[in-house]
Coordinates of C-alpha atoms and ligand atoms in Angstrom, one line a residue:
M49 CA -30.0 236.3 47.8
Q50 CA -29.7 236.4 51.5
E51 CA -26.5 236.0 53.6
N52 CA -26.0 234.0 56.9
F53 CA -29.4 232.5 56.5
S54 CA -30.9 230.3 59.3
L55 CA -32.2 226.9 57.9
K56 CA -34.1 226.1 61.0
A57 CA -37.5 226.5 59.3
Y58 CA -36.2 224.6 56.2
N59 CA -35.4 221.2 57.9
T60 CA -38.0 219.1 59.8
F61 CA -35.4 218.3 62.5
G62 CA -35.6 222.0 63.4
V63 CA -31.8 222.2 63.5
D64 CA -30.5 225.8 63.6
A65 CA -27.8 225.5 60.9
K66 CA -26.9 228.4 58.7
A67 CA -26.3 228.7 55.0
R68 CA -23.7 231.2 53.9
Y69 CA -26.1 232.2 51.1
F70 CA -29.7 231.4 50.5
A71 CA -31.9 231.9 47.4
A72 CA -35.4 230.8 46.4
V73 CA -36.0 230.3 42.7
N74 CA -39.4 229.9 40.9
S75 CA -38.4 229.2 37.3
V76 CA -35.8 227.1 35.5
E77 CA -34.3 230.3 34.1
E78 CA -33.8 231.8 37.6
L79 CA -32.3 228.5 38.7
I80 CA -29.8 228.5 35.8
K81 CA -28.9 232.2 36.6
T82 CA -28.4 231.4 40.2
L83 CA -26.2 228.3 39.4
K84 CA -24.1 230.4 37.0
F85 CA -23.6 232.9 39.9
S86 CA -22.5 230.2 42.4
N87 CA -20.3 228.5 39.8
A88 CA -18.5 231.8 39.1
Q89 CA -18.0 232.4 42.8
E90 CA -16.9 228.7 43.2
L91 CA -19.6 228.2 45.9
P92 CA -20.9 224.7 46.6
H93 CA -24.7 224.5 46.3
L94 CA -27.4 222.5 48.0
F95 CA -31.0 222.1 46.9
L96 CA -33.8 222.4 49.5
G97 CA -37.2 220.7 49.1
G98 CA -39.4 220.3 52.2
G99 CA -36.3 219.6 54.3
S100 CA -37.9 216.3 55.6
N101 CA -35.0 214.0 54.7
I102 CA -32.0 216.1 55.6
L103 CA -29.7 216.5 58.6
F104 CA -27.4 219.5 58.9
T105 CA -24.4 218.5 61.0
E106 CA -22.8 221.9 60.5
D107 CA -23.4 225.2 58.8
F108 CA -23.4 225.1 55.0
Q109 CA -20.6 227.2 53.5
G110 CA -22.2 227.7 50.2
L111 CA -25.5 228.6 48.5
A112 CA -28.7 226.8 49.6
I113 CA -31.3 227.0 46.8
Q114 CA -35.0 226.6 47.6
L115 CA -36.8 225.1 44.6
D116 CA -40.1 226.9 44.4
L117 CA -41.1 225.6 40.9
K118 CA -44.9 225.2 40.9
G119 CA -47.6 223.9 38.6
I120 CA -49.5 220.7 37.7
S121 CA -50.6 219.6 34.3
E122 CA -52.5 216.5 33.0
E123 CA -53.0 214.6 29.8
F124 CA -55.3 211.7 29.2
S125 CA -53.3 208.9 27.5
N126 CA -56.1 206.4 27.2
E127 CA -59.5 205.6 28.6
N128 CA -58.1 204.4 31.9
Q129 CA -54.9 206.3 32.2
V130 CA -53.8 209.9 32.8
L131 CA -50.3 211.3 32.8
V132 CA -49.9 213.9 35.5
T133 CA -46.8 216.2 35.7
A134 CA -46.0 218.2 38.8
Q135 CA -43.2 220.7 39.2
A136 CA -40.5 220.0 41.8
G137 CA -41.7 222.6 44.4
E138 CA -45.2 221.2 44.7
N139 CA -45.9 219.8 48.2
W140 CA -46.2 216.0 47.9
H141 CA -49.3 215.5 50.0
E142 CA -51.1 218.4 48.4
F143 CA -50.3 216.8 45.1
V144 CA -51.7 213.4 46.3
L145 CA -54.9 215.2 47.4
F146 CA -55.1 217.0 44.0
C147 CA -55.0 213.6 42.3
L148 CA -57.6 212.1 44.7
N149 CA -60.0 215.0 44.1
K150 CA -59.9 214.2 40.4
N151 CA -60.3 210.5 41.2
Y152 CA -56.9 209.6 39.8
G153 CA -55.6 206.4 41.4
G154 CA -52.1 205.2 42.3
L155 CA -50.8 207.6 44.9
E156 CA -53.3 207.0 47.7
N157 CA -51.0 204.7 49.7
L158 CA -48.4 207.5 49.7
S159 CA -50.6 210.0 51.4
L160 CA -49.2 212.3 54.1
I161 CA -45.5 211.7 53.3
P162 CA -43.8 215.0 54.0
G163 CA -41.7 216.8 51.4
N164 CA -41.9 217.9 47.8
V165 CA -42.7 216.2 44.5
G166 CA -39.2 217.0 43.1
T167 CA -37.5 215.0 45.8
S168 CA -39.8 212.0 45.5
P169 CA -37.6 210.2 43.0
M170 CA -34.4 210.7 45.1
Q171 CA -35.1 207.8 47.4
N172 CA -38.1 206.3 45.5
I173 CA -40.4 207.3 48.3
G174 CA -42.6 204.4 49.5
A175 CA -45.2 203.5 52.1
Y176 CA -47.9 200.9 52.7
G177 CA -47.0 198.6 49.8
T178 CA -46.5 201.3 47.1
E179 CA -43.3 203.1 45.8
I180 CA -43.3 205.9 43.3
K181 CA -41.5 203.6 40.8
D182 CA -44.9 201.8 40.5
V183 CA -46.5 204.9 38.9
F184 CA -43.4 206.8 37.6
V185 CA -43.1 207.6 33.9
S186 CA -40.2 210.1 33.8
C187 CA -38.6 213.2 35.3
K188 CA -37.0 216.2 33.8
V189 CA -33.6 217.2 35.4
L190 CA -31.1 219.9 35.0
N191 CA -27.6 218.6 34.4
L192 CA -25.5 220.7 36.7
E193 CA -22.4 220.4 34.6
T194 CA -23.9 221.3 31.2
L195 CA -26.9 223.3 32.6
K196 CA -29.0 221.5 30.0
V197 CA -32.4 219.9 30.7
E198 CA -32.5 216.0 30.3
T199 CA -35.3 213.5 30.6
F200 CA -34.8 210.4 32.8
D201 CA -37.2 207.5 32.3
L202 CA -37.9 204.6 34.7
E203 CA -35.0 202.5 33.6
K204 CA -32.5 205.4 33.8
C205 CA -33.6 206.3 37.3
R206 CA -32.5 202.8 38.6
F207 CA -35.0 202.8 41.4
G208 CA -34.4 200.4 44.3
Y209 CA -35.5 200.3 47.9
R210 CA -35.2 203.9 49.1
D211 CA -32.7 204.4 46.4
S212 CA -32.2 205.7 42.9
I213 CA -29.4 206.9 40.6
F214 CA -29.8 210.4 42.3
K215 CA -28.4 208.9 45.5
Q216 CA -25.7 206.9 43.8
E217 CA -23.6 207.8 40.8
G218 CA -25.8 210.7 39.9
K219 CA -25.5 212.2 43.4
G220 CA -24.9 216.0 43.2
K221 CA -25.0 215.9 39.4
F222 CA -28.6 216.7 38.7
V223 CA -31.5 218.7 40.1
I224 CA -35.0 217.3 39.5
L225 CA -37.3 219.9 37.9
E226 CA -40.6 218.0 37.4
V227 CA -42.0 214.5 37.6
T228 CA -44.6 212.7 35.5
F229 CA -46.7 209.9 36.9
K230 CA -49.2 207.5 35.2
L231 CA -52.4 207.2 37.2
T232 CA -55.6 205.3 36.7
R233 CA -58.9 207.1 35.8
E234 CA -61.1 204.1 36.6
N235 CA -60.5 200.4 37.4
H236 CA -58.3 201.6 40.3
V237 CA -56.0 199.0 41.9
I238 CA -56.9 199.0 45.6
K239 CA -54.0 197.9 47.9
T240 CA -55.1 197.0 51.4
E241 CA -52.6 194.2 52.2
Y242 CA -49.9 196.3 53.9
G243 CA -49.6 197.3 57.5
A244 CA -52.8 198.1 59.4
I245 CA -54.9 199.3 56.4
K246 CA -57.4 196.5 56.6
T247 CA -57.9 197.0 60.4
E248 CA -58.3 200.8 59.9
L249 CA -60.9 200.3 57.2
E250 CA -62.8 198.0 59.5
N251 CA -62.6 200.7 62.2
L252 CA -64.0 203.1 59.7
G253 CA -66.8 200.7 58.8
I254 CA -65.7 200.5 55.1
E255 CA -66.2 197.2 53.3
K256 CA -65.5 198.3 49.7
P257 CA -62.9 201.0 49.9
T258 CA -62.4 203.6 47.3
I259 CA -58.9 205.2 46.7
Q260 CA -60.1 208.1 48.8
D261 CA -60.9 205.7 51.7
I262 CA -57.4 204.1 51.4
S263 CA -55.9 207.6 51.7
K264 CA -58.1 208.3 54.8
A265 CA -57.0 205.0 56.4
V266 CA -53.3 205.7 55.6
I267 CA -53.6 209.2 57.0
N268 CA -55.2 207.9 60.2
I269 CA -52.5 205.2 60.7
R270 CA -49.7 207.6 60.0
Q271 CA -51.1 210.3 62.4
S272 CA -51.4 207.7 65.2
K273 CA -47.9 206.2 64.7
L274 CA -45.5 208.9 63.6
P275 CA -44.6 212.1 65.4
N276 CA -45.6 215.3 63.7
P277 CA -42.4 217.2 62.7
K278 CA -44.2 220.5 63.5
V279 CA -44.4 219.3 67.1
L280 CA -41.3 217.0 67.5
G281 CA -38.5 217.5 65.1
N282 CA -37.7 214.4 63.0
A283 CA -37.1 213.1 59.5
G284 CA -39.2 210.0 59.6
S285 CA -37.3 206.7 59.5
F286 CA -33.7 207.5 60.1
F287 CA -32.4 204.2 58.9
K288 CA -33.1 201.8 56.0
N289 CA -34.3 198.3 56.7
P290 CA -31.2 196.2 56.2
T291 CA -31.1 193.2 53.8
V292 CA -28.9 190.2 54.8
P293 CA -28.0 187.0 53.0
L294 CA -30.4 184.1 53.8
A295 CA -27.5 182.1 55.4
Q296 CA -26.7 185.0 57.8
F297 CA -30.4 185.3 58.7
E298 CA -30.6 181.5 59.4
D299 CA -27.7 181.9 61.8
L300 CA -29.3 184.9 63.5
K301 CA -32.5 182.9 63.9
L302 CA -30.7 180.2 65.9
K303 CA -29.5 182.9 68.3
F304 CA -32.5 185.3 68.3
E305 CA -35.6 183.1 67.7
N306 CA -38.0 186.1 67.6
I307 CA -36.0 187.9 64.8
Q308 CA -38.4 189.0 62.1
G309 CA -37.5 188.9 58.4
Y310 CA -39.2 189.2 54.9
P311 CA -37.5 186.8 52.4
N312 CA -36.7 188.2 49.0
G313 CA -34.8 185.6 46.8
N314 CA -31.5 184.7 48.6
F315 CA -31.8 187.7 50.9
V316 CA -34.0 188.6 53.9
K317 CA -35.1 192.1 54.8
V318 CA -35.0 192.7 58.5
P319 CA -37.0 195.5 60.2
A320 CA -34.5 198.1 61.4
G321 CA -37.0 199.2 64.1
W322 CA -37.0 195.7 65.7
L323 CA -33.2 195.5 65.8
I324 CA -32.9 199.0 67.4
E325 CA -35.6 198.1 69.9
Q326 CA -33.8 194.9 70.9
C327 CA -30.7 197.0 71.7
G328 CA -32.8 198.9 74.2
W329 CA -33.0 202.2 72.3
K330 CA -36.8 202.6 72.0
G331 CA -37.8 205.8 73.8
K332 CA -34.2 206.3 75.1
Q333 CA -33.0 209.9 75.4
I334 CA -29.5 211.2 75.6
G335 CA -29.2 215.0 76.0
N336 CA -31.4 216.6 73.5
V337 CA -32.0 213.6 71.3
A338 CA -34.1 210.5 71.6
S339 CA -35.5 207.5 69.8
H340 CA -39.3 207.9 69.5
K341 CA -41.3 206.0 72.2
L342 CA -43.7 204.5 69.6
Q343 CA -41.3 204.0 66.7
S344 CA -37.6 203.4 67.5
L345 CA -36.6 203.9 63.8
V346 CA -37.5 207.6 64.2
I347 CA -34.9 209.8 65.9
I348 CA -36.4 213.0 67.4
N349 CA -35.1 216.4 68.4
A350 CA -36.6 215.8 71.9
T351 CA -36.0 219.2 73.4
G352 CA -36.1 221.3 70.2
H353 CA -32.5 222.4 70.9
A354 CA -30.5 219.5 69.4
T355 CA -27.7 220.2 67.1
G356 CA -27.3 218.2 63.9
K357 CA -24.0 216.8 65.3
E358 CA -25.8 215.5 68.5
I359 CA -28.4 213.8 66.3
F360 CA -25.7 212.3 64.1
D361 CA -23.7 211.0 67.1
F362 CA -26.9 209.5 68.5
S363 CA -27.5 207.7 65.2
T364 CA -23.8 206.4 65.3
M365 CA -24.4 205.0 68.8
I366 CA -27.4 203.1 67.5
I367 CA -25.5 201.8 64.4
E368 CA -22.7 200.6 66.7
S369 CA -24.9 198.8 69.2
V370 CA -26.9 197.0 66.4
K371 CA -23.6 196.0 64.8
E372 CA -22.3 194.6 68.1
K373 CA -25.5 192.6 68.9
F374 CA -26.5 191.3 65.5
G375 CA -23.5 191.9 63.2
I376 CA -25.7 194.0 60.9
E377 CA -24.6 197.4 59.8
L378 CA -27.5 199.9 59.6
E379 CA -27.4 202.4 56.8
R380 CA -28.8 206.0 57.3
E381 CA -31.8 206.9 55.1
V382 CA -31.5 210.6 55.9
N383 CA -29.2 212.8 53.7
I384 CA -26.4 214.0 55.9
I385 CA -24.9 217.4 55.1
Ligands
FAD178 C1 -42.8 212.3 59.7 C2 -42.0 211.8 58.4 C3 -42.5 210.7 57.8 C4 -41.9 210.2 56.6 N1 -42.4 209.1 56.0 C5 -41.8 208.6 54.9 C6 -42.3 207.5 54.2 O1 -43.3 206.9 54.6 N2 -41.7 207.0 53.1 C7 -40.6 207.7 52.6 O2 -40.1 207.2 51.5 N3 -40.1 208.8 53.2 C8 -40.6 209.3 54.3 N4 -40.1 210.4 54.9 C9 -38.9 211.0 54.4 C10 -39.2 212.2 53.5 O3 -40.5 212.7 53.7 C11 -39.0 211.9 52.0 O4 -37.7 211.4 51.8 C12 -39.3 213.1 51.1 O5 -39.3 212.7 49.7 C13 -38.2 214.2 51.3 O6 -38.6 215.3 50.5 P1 -38.1 216.7 50.8 O7 -38.6 217.6 49.7 O8 -38.5 217.1 52.2 O9 -36.5 216.5 50.7 P2 -35.4 217.4 51.4 O10 -35.1 216.9 52.8 O11 -35.6 218.8 51.1 O12 -34.2 216.9 50.5 C14 -33.7 215.6 50.5 C15 -32.4 215.5 49.7 O13 -32.7 215.7 48.3 C16 -32.0 216.9 47.8 N5 -33.0 217.6 46.9 C17 -34.1 218.2 47.3 N6 -34.8 218.6 46.2 C18 -34.1 218.2 45.1 C19 -34.4 218.2 43.7 N7 -35.4 218.8 43.2 N8 -33.4 217.7 42.9 C20 -32.3 217.1 43.4 N9 -32.1 217.0 44.7 C21 -33.0 217.5 45.6 C22 -31.6 217.7 49.0 O14 -30.4 218.5 48.8 C23 -31.3 216.6 50.0 O15 -30.1 216.0 49.9 C24 -40.7 210.9 56.1 C25 -40.3 212.0 56.8 C26 -40.9 212.5 57.9 C27 -40.5 213.8 58.6

């Protein structure tokens, strides 16, 4: 256990917040022991994965727990399916590469997403036409009230767009210990429809892509579009893409004929990046914080010296200007502490 611990290296924004106490745990037993200690001291606790979806707006006056649970196991469930279970502390992209090396399909479109496996169900991570709910079987969690292990299946997780029970009524009540995915062993489903995957495959001269080729294409696209947090502090998309009722979208279309939208039943999903760009934020810097010049949805710690409060205030200004221009209230995707 360490005191007055800097979390700068534990969040991809590179914000220099401090935790009153910090502990790293590498087994469930250690985790339970640590939680019993913090409960006895009446200290609030906070779990740390890769720190790629978190913004510290102030120092954390409690115990920050780094989940270092490691290990991957596999079990063939039928000729074409394997169940792969990874512990919470496994790095997500390394886990994806592990599966690709074994030629297990289903995660390739989710290549290069930062963070850890244990956090992947929190917001049902997604990219390039795939979300983890598509391959999710179950996760084991520790109930923080009873300190007993429980299993959550797909239904119980209530996955939605960048959402799950762990961000809603289950918020702060569970810590995810391990996740099991069902992946294909052959007859892989190749998804090339989303984003620039097809164009990138053409650039690579690939006509009949394998899952490894899809991963390569996704990695190339991501590297060309998104800032590397090791170079420019950020947490990926700062906001969710908002969904508005069809009638509201029709009204907006009369006023803003170029507005983009993806219909889904009686609702339309509107790209948050486009809304932000229309309000003039793309590439704009105020003090230490900026909207990225290639992707306005990404807020960056432009100088490396931004405080979490500055980043939060910058995001509030964006929310206010989008609300004023379009009447749409953006929701933050990043977890604010
Ligand atoms: C450059 C960049 C690109 C990104 N691209 C994408 C993308 O394409 N798609 C996407 O969905 N996301 C994306 N993200 C966001 C982020 O990578 C994911 O949300 C990722 O799952 C966060 O994992 P983490 O381990 O870093 O979470 P952390 O930031 O460590 O934690 C996030 C939240 O979960 C809590 N938490 C952490 N571990 C656990 C646990 N085991 N049990 C319970 N609670 C826990 C934390 O307390 C915190 O509130 C991107 C981020 C960056 C920086």
